[in-house]
Coordinates of C-alpha atoms in Angstrom, one line a residue:
M1 CA 86.4 139.2 115.7
P2 CA 85.9 141.8 112.8
L3 CA 83.7 139.7 110.4
F4 CA 82.0 141.5 107.5
T5 CA 79.7 140.4 104.7
V6 CA 80.5 142.0 101.3
K7 CA 79.4 141.8 97.7
V8 CA 82.1 140.9 95.1
K9 CA 81.6 141.7 91.4
W10 CA 83.8 139.9 88.9
G11 CA 83.0 140.6 85.2
K12 CA 79.3 139.9 84.8
E13 CA 79.1 137.7 87.9
V14 CA 78.1 138.9 91.3
F15 CA 78.8 137.0 94.5
P16 CA 76.7 138.3 97.5
D17 CA 77.3 137.5 101.1
V18 CA 81.0 136.8 100.9
E19 CA 82.6 136.9 104.4
V20 CA 85.7 138.8 105.2
N21 CA 87.7 138.4 108.4
T22 CA 90.2 141.3 108.7
D23 CA 92.0 139.6 111.5
E24 CA 93.3 137.2 108.9
P25 CA 95.8 138.2 106.1
P26 CA 94.2 139.4 102.8
L27 CA 95.6 136.2 101.1
V28 CA 92.9 134.2 103.0
F29 CA 90.2 136.4 101.5
K30 CA 91.8 136.0 98.0
A31 CA 91.7 132.2 98.6
Q32 CA 87.9 132.5 99.1
L33 CA 87.7 134.4 95.8
F34 CA 89.8 131.7 94.2
A35 CA 87.4 129.0 95.4
L36 CA 84.4 131.0 94.0
T37 CA 85.9 132.2 90.6
G38 CA 88.9 129.9 89.8
V39 CA 91.2 132.9 89.5
N40 CA 94.5 132.3 91.1
P41 CA 95.4 134.8 93.9
N42 CA 98.5 135.9 91.9
R43 CA 96.2 136.9 89.0
Q44 CA 93.6 138.8 91.1
K45 CA 93.4 142.5 91.3
V46 CA 90.9 143.3 94.1
M47 CA 89.8 147.0 94.3
M48 CA 87.7 148.8 96.8
K49 CA 87.3 152.2 98.5
G50 CA 90.8 152.9 100.0
G51 CA 92.9 151.3 97.3
T52 CA 94.0 147.9 95.8
L53 CA 94.2 144.9 98.2
K54 CA 97.7 143.5 98.8
D55 CA 98.5 139.9 99.9
D56 CA 100.1 140.6 103.2
A57 CA 98.4 143.6 104.8
W58 CA 95.1 145.5 104.7
G59 CA 96.9 148.9 104.9
N60 CA 94.6 151.8 104.8
I61 CA 91.6 149.8 103.5
Q62 CA 88.6 149.8 105.9
I63 CA 86.0 147.1 105.3
V64 CA 82.4 148.0 106.1
E65 CA 79.3 145.8 106.1
G66 CA 77.7 145.3 102.7
Q67 CA 80.6 147.0 100.8
N68 CA 80.9 146.5 97.1
I69 CA 84.3 145.1 96.0
L70 CA 85.5 144.8 92.4
M71 CA 87.8 141.9 91.3
M72 CA 89.6 141.7 88.0
G73 CA 91.6 138.7 86.7
S74 CA 91.4 135.7 84.4
K75 CA 91.4 132.0 85.1
D76 CA 94.6 130.2 84.1
E77 CA 92.8 128.4 81.3
D78 CA 91.6 131.8 79.9
V79 CA 95.0 133.4 79.7
P80 CA 96.4 133.4 76.1
I81 CA 99.4 131.2 75.6
E82 CA 102.4 132.6 73.8
P83 CA 102.4 131.1 70.3
T84 CA 106.2 130.7 69.9
V85 CA 108.0 128.6 72.5
K86 CA 111.7 128.1 72.4
P87 CA 112.7 124.4 72.6
V88 CA 114.2 123.4 76.0
F89 CA 116.3 120.3 76.4
V90 CA 115.7 117.9 79.3
E91 CA 119.2 118.5 80.6
D92 CA 118.5 122.3 80.9
M93 CA 115.1 122.0 82.6
T94 CA 114.4 123.0 86.1
E95 CA 112.8 120.5 88.5
T96 CA 109.4 122.2 88.0
Q97 CA 109.7 122.1 84.2
L98 CA 110.7 118.4 84.4
A99 CA 107.7 117.6 86.6
T100 CA 105.4 119.2 84.0
V101 CA 106.6 117.4 80.9
T102 CA 106.8 114.0 82.7
N103 CA 103.2 114.4 83.9
M104 CA 104.1 114.8 87.6
P105 CA 101.3 115.6 90.0
A106 CA 100.7 119.1 91.3
G107 CA 102.8 120.4 94.1
L108 CA 101.5 122.3 97.1
T109 CA 102.8 125.6 98.4
N110 CA 104.2 125.7 101.9
L111 CA 102.3 128.4 103.7
G112 CA 104.6 128.5 106.7
N113 CA 105.4 125.2 108.4
T114 CA 102.5 123.5 106.6
C115 CA 104.5 120.7 105.1
Y116 CA 102.7 118.3 107.5
L117 CA 99.4 119.1 105.7
N118 CA 100.9 119.0 102.2
A119 CA 102.5 115.6 102.7
T120 CA 99.2 114.2 104.2
V121 CA 97.1 115.5 101.3
Q122 CA 99.5 114.0 98.7
C123 CA 99.5 110.6 100.3
L124 CA 95.7 110.4 100.7
K125 CA 95.3 111.5 97.1
T126 CA 96.8 108.1 95.9
V127 CA 93.5 106.4 96.9
P128 CA 91.3 106.5 93.7
E129 CA 88.2 105.5 95.6
L130 CA 88.7 108.5 98.0
R131 CA 89.1 110.8 95.1
Q132 CA 85.9 109.4 93.5
A133 CA 84.0 109.8 96.8
L134 CA 85.1 113.4 97.0
V135 CA 84.0 114.0 93.3
D136 CA 80.6 112.5 94.1
F137 CA 80.2 114.5 97.3
N138 CA 77.4 117.0 97.0
A139 CA 77.1 119.9 99.5
A140 CA 74.3 122.4 99.6
S141 CA 75.2 125.4 97.4
S142 CA 76.4 128.5 99.4
S143 CA 78.8 131.4 98.7
S144 CA 80.5 131.0 102.0
L145 CA 81.9 128.0 103.8
S146 CA 81.0 129.6 107.1
N147 CA 77.5 128.2 106.8
F148 CA 78.7 124.6 107.1
A149 CA 79.8 122.4 110.1
P150 CA 83.6 121.7 110.4
A151 CA 83.4 118.2 108.9
E152 CA 81.5 119.5 105.9
K153 CA 83.9 122.4 105.4
I154 CA 86.9 120.2 105.4
T155 CA 85.2 117.7 103.0
I156 CA 84.3 120.5 100.6
A157 CA 87.8 122.0 100.8
M158 CA 89.5 118.6 100.1
S159 CA 87.1 118.0 97.2
D160 CA 87.9 121.4 95.7
L161 CA 91.7 121.1 96.3
Y162 CA 91.9 117.6 94.6
R163 CA 89.9 118.9 91.6
T164 CA 92.2 121.9 91.3
M165 CA 95.3 119.7 91.6
E166 CA 94.3 117.9 88.4
S167 CA 95.8 120.9 86.5
N168 CA 99.3 119.6 87.5
Q169 CA 100.3 123.1 88.6
T170 CA 101.5 124.2 92.1
I171 CA 98.5 125.0 94.3
P172 CA 98.4 127.0 97.6
P173 CA 96.0 125.0 99.9
L174 CA 94.7 128.2 101.5
V175 CA 91.1 127.2 101.9
L176 CA 91.9 123.7 103.4
L177 CA 94.4 125.3 105.8
Q178 CA 91.8 127.9 106.9
V179 CA 89.1 125.4 107.6
L180 CA 91.6 123.1 109.4
H181 CA 92.5 125.9 111.7
Q182 CA 88.9 126.7 112.4
A183 CA 88.1 123.0 113.2
F184 CA 91.2 122.4 115.2
P185 CA 92.7 125.6 116.6
R186 CA 95.8 123.9 117.9
F187 CA 97.0 123.6 114.2
A188 CA 96.9 127.5 114.1
D189 CA 99.3 128.0 117.1
K190 CA 102.0 130.5 116.3
V191 CA 105.4 131.4 117.7
E192 CA 106.8 134.9 116.9
G193 CA 104.1 135.4 114.3
H194 CA 104.8 132.1 112.4
Y195 CA 102.8 128.9 112.4
M196 CA 104.3 126.2 114.5
Q197 CA 105.2 122.8 113.0
Q198 CA 102.5 120.2 113.7
D199 CA 102.4 116.4 113.9
A200 CA 101.5 115.0 110.4
N201 CA 99.9 111.9 111.8
E202 CA 97.6 114.0 114.0
C203 CA 96.6 115.9 110.9
W204 CA 96.1 112.6 109.0
V205 CA 93.9 111.2 111.7
E206 CA 91.8 114.4 112.0
L207 CA 91.3 114.8 108.3
V208 CA 90.2 111.2 107.9
R209 CA 87.9 111.5 110.9
M210 CA 86.2 114.6 109.3
L211 CA 85.8 112.8 106.0
Q212 CA 84.4 109.8 107.8
Q213 CA 81.5 111.9 109.0
K214 CA 80.5 113.2 105.6
L215 CA 81.6 110.9 102.7
P216 CA 78.9 108.3 102.0
A217 CA 79.9 104.7 101.1
L218 CA 80.5 104.0 97.4
K219 CA 78.4 101.5 95.4
N220 CA 80.1 98.8 93.4
K221 CA 79.6 100.0 89.8
N222 CA 80.3 96.5 88.5
N223 CA 77.4 95.0 90.5
D224 CA 74.2 97.0 90.5
R225 CA 72.5 94.7 93.0
S226 CA 75.4 95.0 95.6
T227 CA 74.6 96.5 98.9
T228 CA 77.0 97.9 101.6
N229 CA 76.8 97.8 105.4
Y230 CA 78.9 100.9 105.7
K231 CA 77.6 104.5 106.0
S232 CA 81.0 106.0 105.2
A233 CA 83.5 105.5 102.4
I234 CA 86.3 105.9 105.0
D235 CA 85.0 102.9 107.0
Q236 CA 84.4 101.0 103.8
F237 CA 88.0 101.4 102.4
F238 CA 90.2 102.3 105.4
G239 CA 88.4 100.6 108.3
G240 CA 89.3 97.2 109.7
S241 CA 88.3 95.3 112.8
F242 CA 89.8 93.1 115.4
D243 CA 88.6 90.0 117.4
V244 CA 90.1 90.7 120.9
E245 CA 90.6 88.2 123.7
W246 CA 91.3 89.3 127.3
K247 CA 93.0 86.8 129.6
C248 CA 93.7 87.7 133.2
V249 CA 97.3 86.7 134.0
E250 CA 96.7 86.8 137.8
S251 CA 93.6 84.5 137.9
D252 CA 93.1 81.0 136.6
T253 CA 89.4 81.0 137.4
E254 CA 88.5 84.1 135.4
E255 CA 87.1 83.2 132.0
V256 CA 88.6 84.6 128.8
T257 CA 86.4 87.5 127.6
K258 CA 86.0 88.4 123.9
T259 CA 85.3 91.8 122.3
T260 CA 85.6 93.5 118.9
E261 CA 87.4 96.7 118.1
S262 CA 87.5 98.8 114.9
F263 CA 90.6 100.6 113.5
L264 CA 91.5 103.1 110.8
Q265 CA 95.2 102.7 111.4
L266 CA 97.6 100.1 112.7
S267 CA 100.5 101.0 115.0
C268 CA 104.0 99.7 114.7
F269 CA 105.6 99.9 118.1
I270 CA 109.4 100.4 118.1
S271 CA 111.3 98.7 120.8
Q272 CA 114.9 97.5 121.2
D273 CA 114.3 94.1 119.6
V274 CA 112.1 95.4 116.7
K275 CA 114.0 95.7 113.4
Y276 CA 111.1 95.0 110.9
M277 CA 107.6 96.5 110.5
H278 CA 106.0 93.1 110.7
S279 CA 107.5 92.3 114.1
G280 CA 106.4 95.8 115.4
L281 CA 102.9 95.1 114.3
K282 CA 102.9 91.6 115.9
N283 CA 104.0 93.2 119.2
R284 CA 100.9 95.5 119.0
M285 CA 98.7 92.5 118.5
Q286 CA 99.7 90.9 121.9
E287 CA 100.2 93.3 124.8
H288 CA 99.8 93.4 128.5
I289 CA 97.3 95.9 130.0
T290 CA 96.3 96.6 133.5
K291 CA 92.6 96.9 134.2
H292 CA 90.0 96.1 136.8
S293 CA 89.3 92.4 137.4
P294 CA 85.7 91.7 138.6
I295 CA 86.8 88.3 140.0
L296 CA 89.8 89.6 142.0
G297 CA 88.1 92.9 142.9
K298 CA 91.2 94.9 142.1
D299 CA 93.4 96.0 139.1
A300 CA 95.1 93.1 137.5
V301 CA 97.3 92.5 134.4
Y302 CA 95.6 91.1 131.3
T303 CA 97.0 89.7 128.1
K304 CA 95.2 91.4 125.2
T305 CA 95.4 89.3 122.0
S306 CA 94.1 90.9 118.8
K307 CA 93.5 89.3 115.4
I308 CA 92.1 91.0 112.4
N309 CA 88.7 89.8 111.2
R310 CA 88.3 92.4 108.4
L311 CA 91.1 93.7 106.2
P312 CA 90.4 97.1 104.5
A313 CA 91.4 97.7 100.9
Y314 CA 93.8 100.4 102.2
L315 CA 95.9 99.7 105.2
T316 CA 97.4 102.7 107.1
I317 CA 100.4 101.9 109.4
Q318 CA 101.9 104.4 111.8
F319 CA 105.4 104.0 113.1
V320 CA 105.3 105.1 116.7
R321 CA 108.5 107.2 116.5
F322 CA 107.7 110.0 118.9
F323 CA 107.6 109.9 122.7
Y324 CA 107.3 112.7 125.3
K325 CA 110.6 113.6 126.9
E326 CA 109.8 115.1 130.3
K327 CA 113.2 116.7 130.7
D328 CA 113.1 118.7 127.5
K329 CA 109.3 119.0 127.3
I330 CA 109.2 117.9 123.7
N331 CA 108.0 114.9 121.6
A332 CA 111.4 113.3 121.0
K333 CA 112.0 111.0 118.0
I334 CA 113.1 107.4 117.8
L335 CA 115.5 107.4 114.8
K336 CA 115.9 103.6 114.7
D337 CA 116.1 101.8 111.3
I338 CA 112.8 99.8 110.9
K339 CA 112.7 97.9 107.6
F340 CA 109.4 97.9 105.7
P341 CA 108.4 95.9 102.5
I342 CA 107.2 97.2 99.2
E343 CA 104.7 94.3 99.2
F344 CA 103.2 93.3 102.6
D345 CA 101.4 90.1 103.5
A346 CA 98.9 90.6 106.4
F347 CA 97.8 86.9 106.5
E348 CA 99.6 86.1 109.8
L349 CA 97.8 88.9 111.6
C350 CA 94.3 87.6 110.7
T351 CA 91.8 85.3 112.5
P352 CA 91.7 81.7 111.3
E353 CA 88.2 82.3 109.8
L354 CA 89.5 85.2 107.7
Q355 CA 92.6 83.3 106.7
E356 CA 90.3 80.6 105.3
K357 CA 88.4 83.2 103.3
L358 CA 91.6 84.6 101.9
E359 CA 92.9 81.3 100.5
P360 CA 91.1 81.1 97.1
V361 CA 92.6 84.4 95.8
R362 CA 96.0 83.8 97.4
S363 CA 96.1 80.5 95.5
K364 CA 95.6 82.4 92.2
F365 CA 98.5 84.7 93.1
K366 CA 100.6 81.6 93.8
E367 CA 99.6 80.1 90.4
L368 CA 100.6 83.3 88.6
E369 CA 104.0 83.4 90.5
D370 CA 104.7 79.8 89.6
K371 CA 103.9 80.4 85.9
L372 CA 106.2 83.4 85.7
A373 CA 109.0 81.5 87.5
H374 CA 108.8 78.7 85.0
E375 CA 108.9 81.0 82.0
S376 CA 112.5 81.0 80.8
V377 CA 112.0 83.3 77.7
K378 CA 112.6 86.9 78.6
P379 CA 110.5 89.6 76.9
T380 CA 112.1 91.9 74.3
A381 CA 112.7 95.6 75.2
K382 CA 109.8 96.5 72.8
Q383 CA 107.4 94.0 74.5
L384 CA 108.4 95.3 77.9
A385 CA 107.7 98.9 76.9
E386 CA 104.3 98.0 75.4
S387 CA 103.3 96.0 78.5
K388 CA 104.1 99.0 80.7
Q389 CA 102.2 101.4 78.6
E390 CA 98.9 99.5 78.5
E391 CA 96.7 99.3 81.6
K392 CA 95.9 95.7 82.1
A393 CA 92.5 94.7 83.5
T394 CA 92.7 93.4 87.1
A395 CA 90.5 91.1 89.2
P396 CA 88.4 92.5 92.0
Y397 CA 90.4 93.0 95.2
W398 CA 87.4 92.8 97.5
F399 CA 85.1 90.1 98.7
E400 CA 81.8 89.9 96.7
D401 CA 79.7 90.8 99.7
D402 CA 82.1 93.4 101.1
Y403 CA 83.1 96.1 98.6
G404 CA 86.1 97.9 100.1
S405 CA 87.7 94.9 101.7
N406 CA 90.9 93.1 100.8
N407 CA 90.3 89.5 99.7
S408 CA 93.9 88.2 99.6
G409 CA 95.8 89.7 102.5
Y410 CA 98.4 91.0 100.0
Y411 CA 99.2 94.7 99.9
S412 CA 101.4 97.0 97.8
L413 CA 103.0 100.1 99.2
Q414 CA 101.6 103.2 97.5
A415 CA 102.5 106.1 99.8
V416 CA 105.0 107.0 102.5
L417 CA 104.9 110.1 104.7
T418 CA 108.3 110.8 106.2
H419 CA 109.7 113.1 108.8
K420 CA 113.2 114.6 108.9
G421 CA 114.3 116.1 112.2
R422 CA 114.5 115.3 115.9
S423 CA 111.0 116.1 117.2
S424 CA 107.4 116.2 115.9
S425 CA 107.2 120.0 116.5
S426 CA 110.2 120.7 114.3
G427 CA 111.8 119.3 111.2
H428 CA 110.2 118.7 107.8
Y429 CA 107.6 116.3 106.4
V430 CA 107.5 114.9 102.8
G431 CA 105.1 112.7 100.9
W432 CA 106.5 109.9 98.6
V433 CA 103.8 108.4 96.4
R434 CA 103.5 105.7 93.7
Q435 CA 102.4 107.3 90.4
S436 CA 99.6 104.8 90.0
P437 CA 98.5 101.5 91.7
T438 CA 100.1 99.4 88.8
S439 CA 103.1 101.7 88.2
E440 CA 106.7 101.0 89.4
K441 CA 107.4 104.8 89.3
W442 CA 107.6 106.8 92.5
I443 CA 107.3 110.6 93.1
K444 CA 108.7 112.7 95.9
C445 CA 106.3 115.5 96.8
D446 CA 108.3 118.0 98.8
D447 CA 105.8 120.9 99.1
D448 CA 105.9 122.6 95.6
T449 CA 108.9 120.6 94.4
V450 CA 107.8 117.3 92.7
T451 CA 110.4 115.0 91.4
P452 CA 110.6 111.3 90.2
V453 CA 112.4 108.8 92.5
T454 CA 113.1 105.1 92.4
T455 CA 111.9 102.2 94.5
E456 CA 115.5 102.0 95.9
D457 CA 115.0 105.6 97.2
I458 CA 111.8 104.5 98.9
L459 CA 113.4 101.6 100.7
K460 CA 116.1 104.0 102.1
L461 CA 113.4 105.8 104.1
S462 CA 113.5 103.2 106.9
G463 CA 115.3 105.5 109.3
G464 CA 118.6 105.1 111.2
G465 CA 119.8 108.7 111.1
D466 CA 118.8 112.3 110.4
W467 CA 117.6 111.5 106.8
H468 CA 113.9 111.2 106.1
C469 CA 112.3 108.5 108.3
A470 CA 109.1 106.7 107.4
Y471 CA 106.4 107.8 109.8
V472 CA 103.1 106.8 108.1
L473 CA 102.8 104.1 105.4
L474 CA 99.7 103.6 103.2
Y475 CA 99.3 100.2 101.6
G476 CA 96.8 99.5 98.8
P477 CA 95.5 96.1 97.6
K478 CA 97.9 94.1 95.5
L479 CA 96.1 93.7 92.1
L480 CA 95.8 90.4 90.3
P481 CA 96.0 90.7 86.5
M482 CA 92.9 89.1 84.8
D483 CA 94.9 86.8 82.5
T484 CA 93.0 83.6 82.0
S485 CA 95.9 81.9 80.4
S486 CA 97.9 82.2 83.6
V487 CA 95.3 82.0 86.3
S488 CA 92.7 79.2 86.6
S489 CA 89.1 80.4 86.8

């Protein structure tokens, strides 16, 4: 692999030991310069012996070890803004202009069948604690990501990307894509010179697993004396655990064995009789598995019953829509319509011990609902507008001794990752995200096109045809308003 170390001069700044891989397109090298300087690739003019570097090909340029390279270009914030701007009416705005004036989040450029990565990044970005953990993450300073292990590379790239996305402009996730390809070469597979489509849930799982290794647990800022039993923020906010019982169907004398299992994601299995997400999850909680029986001395069928003993703040649910079709050698898709709720109650899936712990906060939600149901006076339009504008304080969603847990069992949907197509290796992925945890507004993140949508649009993603089908759902904690006049202390 032709790997060189060069020196880059930009204005008064000099960046030594910048690595260049001429097997990769020049745009990847420009992405490294973007990470170092903050100058977008489309504003960069990179000059060296042999000419000016283009985006798609190295041309006649021959890189040598230790070469001096000159880069010219300004950061977006340093570029002068034209003083006179013609007024544009909302009716005449493009989707991109509309996204900017309505404070839409940044879009992500599709770099060639990379919609699976873009949709995953947008969905995970809805978790404020994850964003905070990435802001707090400190890596040893270096001019090149090549000095780090894969998990640290991905964590740094995610942190930099989320920080750049705060500008609300379309961003090319070049560095994250590059380190993802290095860590997991299967995501870099190509057909006829183009990247192949990948499974978005596989990307989700691998990114979360990398972050799990490097992001330390967060401390509860509202309680300086609080401690945590978690090493990772991922385990803290995304991780749950099961109490599992194994009962041998073929032996009455074999005792029931009990184990525990951890999870970062729940699976909703889709069968002929499953029409709702809740029933698909329940099917996963009780299943028949064949394994060796020490009493019978042979393989036997066991009933595996799982109950959740720890609910995470953020619950990830995967709809198992793909199965391998031997005849066609593809991961075919189950298009069946599976209804999912905007608000989800996980109480029934929990152990009796956890259910008892959930009751106090659940009773407060019930009191609030009863009070609202008995209020016959409707608020005026002005009061309604004011109540939506102000961010009301909310009660802690976690148990006092377990920051990052869910203390009620109630969840609100905050992100949906969908797939449109017939197999996981083709089609198109899109992220649909709630604008904020307390907002009723939703946003469709279709690569670099970001548009507002309604809750009704989200509920239409349940499947049943060639339209976008829900594939991965992310639920966050349902927040209880801190209103002492409506909820007893």
